[in-house]
Amino acid sequence: DMQYAQQGHSPQNSTEQDRELRHQIRRLSHHPAIVMWDGCNECHVIMNTSTGIYASFVMTVVAQEDRSRVVWPSCPASGWTGGVNTLTSIPNGKPLTTPVGGPRFETHGPYDWGSGFPAINGHQGENDPLNPLIPLSSLGGEPVGVDKPNVFASEFGCTVMSSFESMSPTLDQAHWGIHGGEPVGPNNPMMQRNHPCDNIIVGYFGNSSDLGQVGVKVFQKNLWQCMIGQALNMKQRIEVRRSKNQFGIIVWQFNEIWPTGGWGSIEYGTTGWTSGQVVGGRWKPLQYWFSKTIYTDVMATCSPSTVAGNLTCFVANDGARPFTGTLAISTVVFATGVVRSIASQELNMPAGAGVKQWFTLPTSPIDGASEILHAVVQSTAGKTVNDNWIPLTSPKNMKLAAATVTFAVASAAGIDGTIAVTVSANYFALYVTLTTLAQGRFSDNAFCMPPGNITLSFLPFDGFELAELRSSLRIEHAAMYVSPVV
């Protein structure tokens, strides 16, 4: 976005602002992280209105200075009618013009705000209680393909906090709690932490009786529940979006700018000032899920059909190449770890984006309180390209086994420089999450684990110390924080 805002901070076509724009574009245009230039945030540029100056002046100057990048009128926008290549939106030297009417095919929202506690950005009463959106609903239902009407979702999100390791160093121990351990008022530091998380915790995990408590264990519990709640919320929303003709699915936001209640999938990442942080930001559960399933080019998911006893499943190929392989659908029983195969489907999909393959699978009833769906897509070469655990109810309704989950850290790095971490579980364990103060990240996290052993890798960053990994590593999973029945 350019350096403007509405409500008194809109642009003026002046020599001074012309020079400032040119200076900033020249200063930043070499940066490889910049993909496009945008006129303004949430001002909807329309010619011959008060926002038309963004096209006639602001973005015209930008296009003159950098003709190698995409330009866009505003966010959201209705696009251009002139001045750009209509396929790429790269400037063509002609005057920039926008539609004078018509739909905004780019969208912002919805935003699942945290509420339930009067933090500085607490939306009291909104989304309270939060709809967990489980199981999936409203899948598909529209023509798909790049030649069909489509939507670019450029901003939406769900409130979240960060791990105990990130949050606790910024608080006195007396305030180690979601509600800060103080009465509501100016002395409560958690009221200053932007967004609360009560409704998200309650929506996915139920009982809220300990939200006012303080201490290491309860703070760890509530922060973990908040992060898993965000991950589940965004997973459900994005899987529905990927069933439709939506080609841009960009979330708000990537990283936190301080340890607070924010929107990020990655924690605050500045080290050397505030202890407990990982350089570049510790990955939250949602970021791991982005990598493993939500944003993979080929993705599969399912939902109970409107016809009793059936599953409706789809596979999306948004990659640039054709895909052939198989989709395997199964369930795992929480109490026993028994795997029940439901179906195996051959996949033969042209290159994306927007390619979908749908299936209706007959199956015996699936009790989401006692078992979970598992969809795995493998290529013909045998590579797993999507691994999606699909809950059919919220964790608060699940009858989980009282799993014991342990870990063992290798005594030295492997030949590739990573550290092996072996995780063991005696029962099925839901959303197993490893957290450490060590610099680096895990190869997988917040995963579902049938009984047995798996080995992960810890990928070290600058400043990594093996002793710190071994001494600070801890593990969490859902059965620690709900009422297991086995």
Tab-separated table of N, CA and C in Angstrom, residues 45-47 52 55-56 60 73 78-84 94-100:
chain	number	residue	atom	x	y	z
A	45	VAL	N	-11.004	2.322	-5.027
A	45	VAL	CA	-10.736	3.367	-6.013
A	45	VAL	C	-11.729	3.294	-7.164
A	46	ILE	N	-12.411	4.405	-7.409
A	46	ILE	CA	-13.371	4.517	-8.509
A	46	ILE	C	-13.137	5.858	-9.193
A	47	MET	N	-12.999	5.835	-10.507
A	47	MET	CA	-12.766	7.064	-11.268
A	47	MET	C	-13.911	8.053	-11.051
A	52	GLY	N	-10.682	8.544	-6.915
A	52	GLY	CA	-10.110	8.414	-8.250
A	52	GLY	C	-8.685	8.911	-8.350
A	55	ALA	N	-5.842	6.464	-8.812
A	55	ALA	CA	-5.546	5.985	-10.164
A	55	ALA	C	-4.891	7.072	-11.004
A	56	SER	N	-5.475	8.270	-10.980
A	56	SER	CA	-5.010	9.333	-11.878
A	56	SER	C	-3.679	9.943	-11.462
A	60	THR	N	-0.399	6.211	-11.068
A	60	THR	CA	0.220	6.640	-12.325
A	60	THR	C	1.697	6.936	-12.109
A	73	PRO	N	-5.373	-0.929	-8.009
A	73	PRO	CA	-5.918	0.351	-7.564
A	73	PRO	C	-6.045	0.483	-6.055
A	78	SER	N	-12.083	-3.144	-7.725
A	78	SER	CA	-12.834	-3.697	-8.855
A	78	SER	C	-11.952	-3.876	-10.081
A	79	GLY	N	-10.634	-3.698	-9.894
A	79	GLY	CA	-9.710	-3.913	-10.996
A	79	GLY	C	-9.557	-2.687	-11.874
A	80	TRP	N	-8.911	-2.894	-13.030
A	80	TRP	CA	-8.646	-1.830	-13.988
A	80	TRP	C	-9.473	-2.031	-15.262
A	81	THR	N	-9.782	-0.930	-15.930
A	81	THR	CA	-10.338	-1.004	-17.285
A	81	THR	C	-9.334	-0.525	-18.326
A	82	GLY	N	-8.230	0.032	-17.883
A	82	GLY	CA	-7.211	0.488	-18.819
A	82	GLY	C	-5.907	0.768	-18.105
A	83	GLY	N	-4.814	0.803	-18.893
A	83	GLY	CA	-3.508	1.145	-18.357
A	83	GLY	C	-2.638	-0.021	-17.958
A	84	VAL	N	-3.171	-1.253	-18.047
A	84	VAL	CA	-2.395	-2.435	-17.669
A	84	VAL	C	-2.673	-3.570	-18.638
A	94	LYS	N	-0.366	3.294	-20.821
A	94	LYS	CA	-1.581	4.051	-21.100
A	94	LYS	C	-2.197	4.540	-19.779
A	95	PRO	N	-3.132	5.486	-19.828
A	95	PRO	CA	-3.738	6.000	-18.594
A	95	PRO	C	-4.428	4.897	-17.787
A	96	LEU	N	-4.231	4.941	-16.484
A	96	LEU	CA	-4.877	3.970	-15.599
A	96	LEU	C	-6.318	4.398	-15.352
A	97	THR	N	-7.241	3.476	-15.576
A	97	THR	CA	-8.661	3.744	-15.338
A	97	THR	C	-9.294	2.542	-14.654
A	98	THR	N	-10.327	2.823	-13.874
A	98	THR	CA	-11.050	1.768	-13.167
A	98	THR	C	-12.508	1.753	-13.617
A	99	PRO	N	-13.224	0.670	-13.326
A	99	PRO	CA	-14.672	0.689	-13.571
A	99	PRO	C	-15.345	1.770	-12.731
A	100	VAL	N	-16.448	2.301	-13.227
A	100	VAL	CA	-17.206	3.281	-12.450
A	100	VAL	C	-18.308	2.605	-11.641
